[in-house]
Amino acid sequence: MNNSQPYPLIGSEWVVLRGKKPDNHTIFNHCTINTNKEIVVELTSQLLAVAGEGIYEISLYDVDSEEVLTSFPFIIYVYEW
């Protein structure tokens, strides 16, 4: 969102989920943009490998302008089964 409006994804972005898992290992996972211009984050086995609280953010790398737009940090809780 940008000022309460959906951010216009134009297709020249490279999107990643990046952050630290609860064991302090780094995650840098590529994401996709679907046909509805929404970012899709796959919850991979590596992202879910360690129980606890991981802090992540979504980053959009614009290929044309070489600018980077990053979300606010957010938490993904992984519970042990």
Short mmCIF file of N, CA, C and O in Angstrom, two decimals:
data_model
loop_
_atom_site.label_atom_id
_atom_site.label_comp_id
_atom_site.label_asym_id
_atom_site.label_seq_id
_atom_site.Cartn_x
_atom_site.Cartn_y
_atom_site.Cartn_z
N MET A 1 0.84 -1.17 0.00
CA MET A 1 0.00 0.00 0.00
C MET A 1 0.89 1.24 0.00
O MET A 1 1.98 1.23 0.56
N ASN A 2 0.40 2.27 -0.62
CA ASN A 2 1.09 3.56 -0.66
C ASN A 2 0.04 4.63 -0.35
O ASN A 2 -0.83 4.88 -1.18
N ASN A 3 0.11 5.22 0.85
CA ASN A 3 -0.91 6.18 1.29
C ASN A 3 -2.32 5.59 1.19
O ASN A 3 -3.22 6.18 0.60
N SER A 4 -2.48 4.40 1.70
CA SER A 4 -3.75 3.67 1.73
C SER A 4 -4.26 3.23 0.35
O SER A 4 -5.40 2.82 0.22
N GLN A 5 -3.43 3.34 -0.67
CA GLN A 5 -3.79 2.90 -2.02
C GLN A 5 -2.87 1.74 -2.43
O GLN A 5 -1.69 1.74 -2.07
N PRO A 6 -3.38 0.79 -3.19
CA PRO A 6 -2.50 -0.29 -3.66
C PRO A 6 -1.32 0.27 -4.46
O PRO A 6 -1.50 1.17 -5.29
N TYR A 7 -0.13 -0.24 -4.18
CA TYR A 7 1.06 0.19 -4.91
C TYR A 7 1.01 -0.40 -6.31
O TYR A 7 0.77 -1.60 -6.47
N PRO A 8 1.22 0.40 -7.35
CA PRO A 8 1.10 -0.12 -8.72
C PRO A 8 2.32 -0.96 -9.13
O PRO A 8 3.39 -0.44 -9.36
N LEU A 9 2.13 -2.26 -9.19
CA LEU A 9 3.19 -3.16 -9.65
C LEU A 9 3.14 -3.20 -11.17
O LEU A 9 2.13 -3.56 -11.75
N ILE A 10 4.23 -2.80 -11.81
CA ILE A 10 4.21 -2.66 -13.26
C ILE A 10 4.89 -3.81 -13.99
O ILE A 10 4.89 -3.85 -15.20
N GLY A 11 5.47 -4.74 -13.25
CA GLY A 11 6.05 -5.91 -13.90
C GLY A 11 7.55 -5.84 -14.10
O GLY A 11 8.16 -6.82 -14.49
N SER A 12 8.17 -4.68 -13.85
CA SER A 12 9.62 -4.60 -14.01
C SER A 12 10.32 -4.80 -12.66
O SER A 12 11.50 -4.57 -12.54
N GLU A 13 9.56 -5.24 -11.66
CA GLU A 13 10.13 -5.43 -10.34
C GLU A 13 10.64 -6.84 -10.14
O GLU A 13 10.14 -7.80 -10.69
N TRP A 14 11.65 -6.91 -9.32
CA TRP A 14 12.19 -8.17 -8.83
C TRP A 14 11.82 -8.17 -7.36
O TRP A 14 12.21 -7.26 -6.61
N VAL A 15 11.03 -9.13 -6.90
CA VAL A 15 10.47 -9.11 -5.55
C VAL A 15 11.09 -10.21 -4.71
O VAL A 15 11.19 -11.36 -5.15
N VAL A 16 11.49 -9.85 -3.48
CA VAL A 16 12.08 -10.84 -2.57
C VAL A 16 11.51 -10.67 -1.16
O VAL A 16 11.11 -9.58 -0.76
N LEU A 17 11.47 -11.78 -0.44
CA LEU A 17 11.23 -11.79 0.99
C LEU A 17 12.59 -11.96 1.62
O LEU A 17 13.33 -12.90 1.28
N ARG A 18 12.95 -11.06 2.51
CA ARG A 18 14.27 -11.18 3.15
C ARG A 18 14.13 -10.92 4.64
O ARG A 18 13.22 -10.22 5.08
N GLY A 19 15.02 -11.53 5.40
CA GLY A 19 14.99 -11.34 6.85
C GLY A 19 15.77 -12.41 7.57
O GLY A 19 16.61 -13.09 6.98
N LYS A 20 15.50 -12.53 8.86
CA LYS A 20 16.21 -13.48 9.73
C LYS A 20 15.22 -14.46 10.34
O LYS A 20 14.20 -14.07 10.91
N LYS A 21 15.58 -15.74 10.24
CA LYS A 21 14.80 -16.79 10.90
C LYS A 21 15.09 -16.71 12.40
O LYS A 21 16.03 -16.03 12.83
N PRO A 22 14.31 -17.43 13.23
CA PRO A 22 14.54 -17.40 14.68
C PRO A 22 15.94 -17.86 15.09
O PRO A 22 16.44 -17.45 16.13
N ASP A 23 16.60 -18.68 14.27
CA ASP A 23 17.96 -19.12 14.59
C ASP A 23 19.03 -18.15 14.06
O ASP A 23 20.21 -18.45 14.05
N ASN A 24 18.59 -16.99 13.59
CA ASN A 24 19.44 -15.90 13.09
C ASN A 24 20.05 -16.17 11.72
O ASN A 24 20.92 -15.43 11.28
N HIS A 25 19.61 -17.21 11.02
CA HIS A 25 20.04 -17.44 9.65
C HIS A 25 19.22 -16.56 8.70
O HIS A 25 18.04 -16.31 8.94
N THR A 26 19.86 -16.12 7.63
CA THR A 26 19.23 -15.20 6.69
C THR A 26 18.35 -15.93 5.69
O THR A 26 18.71 -17.01 5.21
N ILE A 27 17.23 -15.33 5.37
CA ILE A 27 16.34 -15.80 4.30
C ILE A 27 16.32 -14.73 3.21
O ILE A 27 16.20 -13.55 3.50
N PHE A 28 16.44 -15.15 1.97
CA PHE A 28 16.34 -14.27 0.80
C PHE A 28 15.63 -15.07 -0.27
O PHE A 28 16.27 -15.75 -1.07
N ASN A 29 14.29 -15.05 -0.23
CA ASN A 29 13.48 -15.87 -1.13
C ASN A 29 12.83 -15.02 -2.21
O ASN A 29 12.22 -13.98 -1.91
N HIS A 30 12.94 -15.47 -3.43
CA HIS A 30 12.28 -14.79 -4.54
C HIS A 30 10.78 -14.99 -4.45
O HIS A 30 10.32 -16.06 -4.09
N CYS A 31 10.03 -13.96 -4.78
CA CYS A 31 8.56 -14.00 -4.79
C CYS A 31 8.09 -13.78 -6.22
O CYS A 31 8.87 -13.45 -7.10
N THR A 32 6.80 -13.94 -6.42
CA THR A 32 6.24 -13.72 -7.75
C THR A 32 5.15 -12.65 -7.68
O THR A 32 4.64 -12.34 -6.60
N ILE A 33 4.82 -12.11 -8.83
CA ILE A 33 3.70 -11.19 -8.97
C ILE A 33 2.68 -11.91 -9.83
O ILE A 33 2.98 -12.29 -10.97
N ASN A 34 1.47 -12.13 -9.28
CA ASN A 34 0.47 -12.87 -10.05
C ASN A 34 -0.26 -11.97 -11.05
O ASN A 34 0.04 -10.78 -11.15
N THR A 35 -1.21 -12.54 -11.76
CA THR A 35 -1.92 -11.78 -12.81
C THR A 35 -2.79 -10.66 -12.25
O THR A 35 -3.14 -9.74 -12.97
N ASN A 36 -3.11 -10.72 -10.95
CA ASN A 36 -3.87 -9.65 -10.30
C ASN A 36 -2.96 -8.56 -9.75
O ASN A 36 -3.41 -7.70 -8.99
N LYS A 37 -1.66 -8.64 -10.08
CA LYS A 37 -0.66 -7.67 -9.61
C LYS A 37 -0.52 -7.71 -8.09
O LYS A 37 -0.35 -6.70 -7.43
N GLU A 38 -0.57 -8.94 -7.53
CA GLU A 38 -0.37 -9.15 -6.10
C GLU A 38 0.94 -9.91 -5.92
O GLU A 38 1.31 -10.75 -6.74
N ILE A 39 1.62 -9.62 -4.82
CA ILE A 39 2.87 -10.33 -4.51
C ILE A 39 2.52 -11.64 -3.83
O ILE A 39 1.73 -11.68 -2.89
N VAL A 40 3.11 -12.72 -4.32
CA VAL A 40 2.88 -14.05 -3.76
C VAL A 40 4.18 -14.52 -3.11
O VAL A 40 5.22 -14.60 -3.76
N VAL A 41 4.09 -14.80 -1.79
CA VAL A 41 5.24 -15.27 -1.02
C VAL A 41 5.03 -16.75 -0.73
O VAL A 41 4.03 -17.12 -0.12
N GLU A 42 5.96 -17.58 -1.17
CA GLU A 42 5.87 -19.01 -0.88
C GLU A 42 6.49 -19.29 0.48
O GLU A 42 7.61 -18.86 0.76
N LEU A 43 5.74 -19.98 1.34
CA LEU A 43 6.26 -20.36 2.64
C LEU A 43 7.03 -21.66 2.48
O LEU A 43 6.49 -22.75 2.59
N THR A 44 8.31 -21.53 2.17
CA THR A 44 9.16 -22.68 1.86
C THR A 44 9.50 -23.48 3.12
O THR A 44 9.37 -22.98 4.25
N SER A 45 9.96 -24.70 2.92
CA SER A 45 10.35 -25.54 4.06
C SER A 45 11.51 -24.90 4.83
O SER A 45 11.59 -25.02 6.05
N GLN A 46 12.39 -24.20 4.15
CA GLN A 46 13.51 -23.54 4.82
C GLN A 46 13.03 -22.37 5.67
O GLN A 46 13.51 -22.15 6.78
N LEU A 47 12.05 -21.62 5.19
CA LEU A 47 11.47 -20.52 5.95
C LEU A 47 10.79 -21.04 7.22
O LEU A 47 10.82 -20.39 8.26
N LEU A 48 10.19 -22.22 7.12
CA LEU A 48 9.43 -22.80 8.23
C LEU A 48 10.22 -23.82 9.03
O LEU A 48 9.67 -24.50 9.89
N ALA A 49 11.53 -23.92 8.81
CA ALA A 49 12.35 -24.97 9.41
C ALA A 49 12.60 -24.79 10.90
O ALA A 49 12.86 -25.77 11.61
N VAL A 50 12.53 -23.56 11.41
CA VAL A 50 12.87 -23.30 12.80
C VAL A 50 11.69 -22.63 13.50
O VAL A 50 11.18 -21.62 13.02
N ALA A 51 11.27 -23.21 14.62
CA ALA A 51 10.17 -22.63 15.38
C ALA A 51 10.62 -21.34 16.05
O ALA A 51 11.76 -21.20 16.47
N GLY A 52 9.69 -20.38 16.10
CA GLY A 52 9.98 -19.11 16.77
C GLY A 52 9.51 -17.94 15.93
O GLY A 52 8.70 -18.08 15.02
N GLU A 53 10.07 -16.78 16.24
CA GLU A 53 9.64 -15.51 15.66
C GLU A 53 10.72 -15.01 14.70
O GLU A 53 11.84 -14.71 15.11
N GLY A 54 10.39 -14.93 13.41
CA GLY A 54 11.31 -14.40 12.41
C GLY A 54 10.87 -13.02 11.96
O GLY A 54 9.67 -12.75 11.88
N ILE A 55 11.82 -12.15 11.69
CA ILE A 55 11.50 -10.80 11.27
C ILE A 55 11.88 -10.66 9.79
O ILE A 55 13.02 -10.90 9.41
N TYR A 56 10.90 -10.24 8.97
CA TYR A 56 11.07 -10.21 7.52
C TYR A 56 10.56 -8.89 6.94
O TYR A 56 9.89 -8.11 7.60
N GLU A 57 10.89 -8.69 5.68
CA GLU A 57 10.35 -7.56 4.91
C GLU A 57 10.30 -7.97 3.45
O GLU A 57 11.00 -8.89 3.03
N ILE A 58 9.45 -7.29 2.70
CA ILE A 58 9.33 -7.50 1.26
C ILE A 58 10.09 -6.35 0.59
O ILE A 58 9.89 -5.19 0.95
N SER A 59 10.93 -6.69 -0.37
CA SER A 59 11.65 -5.66 -1.12
C SER A 59 11.34 -5.78 -2.60
O SER A 59 11.33 -6.88 -3.16
N LEU A 60 11.07 -4.63 -3.22
CA LEU A 60 10.83 -4.55 -4.66
C LEU A 60 12.02 -3.86 -5.29
O LEU A 60 12.33 -2.71 -4.94
N TYR A 61 12.70 -4.55 -6.16
CA TYR A 61 13.84 -3.99 -6.88
C TYR A 61 13.36 -3.63 -8.28
O TYR A 61 13.00 -4.51 -9.05
N ASP A 62 13.34 -2.35 -8.62
CA ASP A 62 12.91 -1.92 -9.94
C ASP A 62 14.08 -2.05 -10.90
O ASP A 62 15.10 -1.39 -10.75
N VAL A 63 13.93 -2.91 -11.88
CA VAL A 63 15.01 -3.21 -12.83
C VAL A 63 15.38 -1.99 -13.66
O VAL A 63 16.55 -1.74 -13.92
N ASP A 64 14.37 -1.19 -14.05
CA ASP A 64 14.62 -0.05 -14.92
C ASP A 64 15.33 1.10 -14.21
O ASP A 64 16.31 1.64 -14.70
N SER A 65 14.84 1.49 -13.04
CA SER A 65 15.40 2.66 -12.35
C SER A 65 16.46 2.30 -11.31
O SER A 65 17.10 3.18 -10.76
N GLU A 66 16.62 1.01 -11.02
CA GLU A 66 17.57 0.51 -10.02
C GLU A 66 17.24 1.01 -8.61
O GLU A 66 18.12 1.11 -7.76
N GLU A 67 15.97 1.32 -8.36
CA GLU A 67 15.53 1.73 -7.03
C GLU A 67 15.02 0.51 -6.27
O GLU A 67 14.59 -0.47 -6.86
N VAL A 68 15.05 0.63 -4.93
CA VAL A 68 14.56 -0.44 -4.07
C VAL A 68 13.50 0.14 -3.14
O VAL A 68 13.73 1.17 -2.50
N LEU A 69 12.35 -0.52 -3.08
CA LEU A 69 11.27 -0.14 -2.17
C LEU A 69 11.10 -1.29 -1.20
O LEU A 69 10.94 -2.44 -1.62
N THR A 70 11.13 -0.99 0.11
CA THR A 70 11.06 -2.04 1.12
C THR A 70 9.91 -1.78 2.08
O THR A 70 9.66 -0.64 2.47
N SER A 71 9.22 -2.86 2.44
CA SER A 71 8.10 -2.76 3.37
C SER A 71 8.61 -2.51 4.79
O SER A 71 9.81 -2.63 5.07
N PHE A 72 7.66 -2.23 5.68
CA PHE A 72 7.98 -2.23 7.10
C PHE A 72 8.30 -3.66 7.50
O PHE A 72 7.76 -4.61 6.93
N PRO A 73 9.17 -3.86 8.49
CA PRO A 73 9.41 -5.22 8.98
C PRO A 73 8.13 -5.82 9.57
O PRO A 73 7.30 -5.11 10.14
N PHE A 74 7.98 -7.12 9.38
CA PHE A 74 6.84 -7.83 9.96
C PHE A 74 7.33 -9.17 10.49
O PHE A 74 8.42 -9.63 10.16
N ILE A 75 6.53 -9.77 11.33
CA ILE A 75 6.92 -11.02 12.01
C ILE A 75 6.11 -12.18 11.44
O ILE A 75 4.91 -12.07 11.22
N ILE A 76 6.82 -13.29 11.21
CA ILE A 76 6.17 -14.56 10.89
C ILE A 76 6.47 -15.50 12.05
O ILE A 76 7.64 -15.74 12.38
N TYR A 77 5.41 -15.97 12.70
CA TYR A 77 5.57 -16.91 13.80
C TYR A 77 5.49 -18.33 13.25
O TYR A 77 4.56 -18.67 12.53
N VAL A 78 6.46 -19.15 13.59
CA VAL A 78 6.47 -20.56 13.19
C VAL A 78 6.34 -21.37 14.47
O VAL A 78 7.14 -21.22 15.40
N TYR A 79 5.29 -22.20 14.54
CA TYR A 79 5.04 -22.99 15.72
C TYR A 79 5.56 -24.40 15.53
O TYR A 79 5.47 -24.96 14.45
N GLU A 80 6.11 -24.96 16.60
CA GLU A 80 6.62 -26.33 16.57
C GLU A 80 5.45 -27.29 16.63
O GLU A 80 4.51 -27.10 17.41
N TRP A 81 5.48 -28.34 15.83
CA TRP A 81 4.40 -29.32 15.82
C TRP A 81 4.71 -30.47 16.70
O TRP A 81 5.64 -31.08 16.77
#
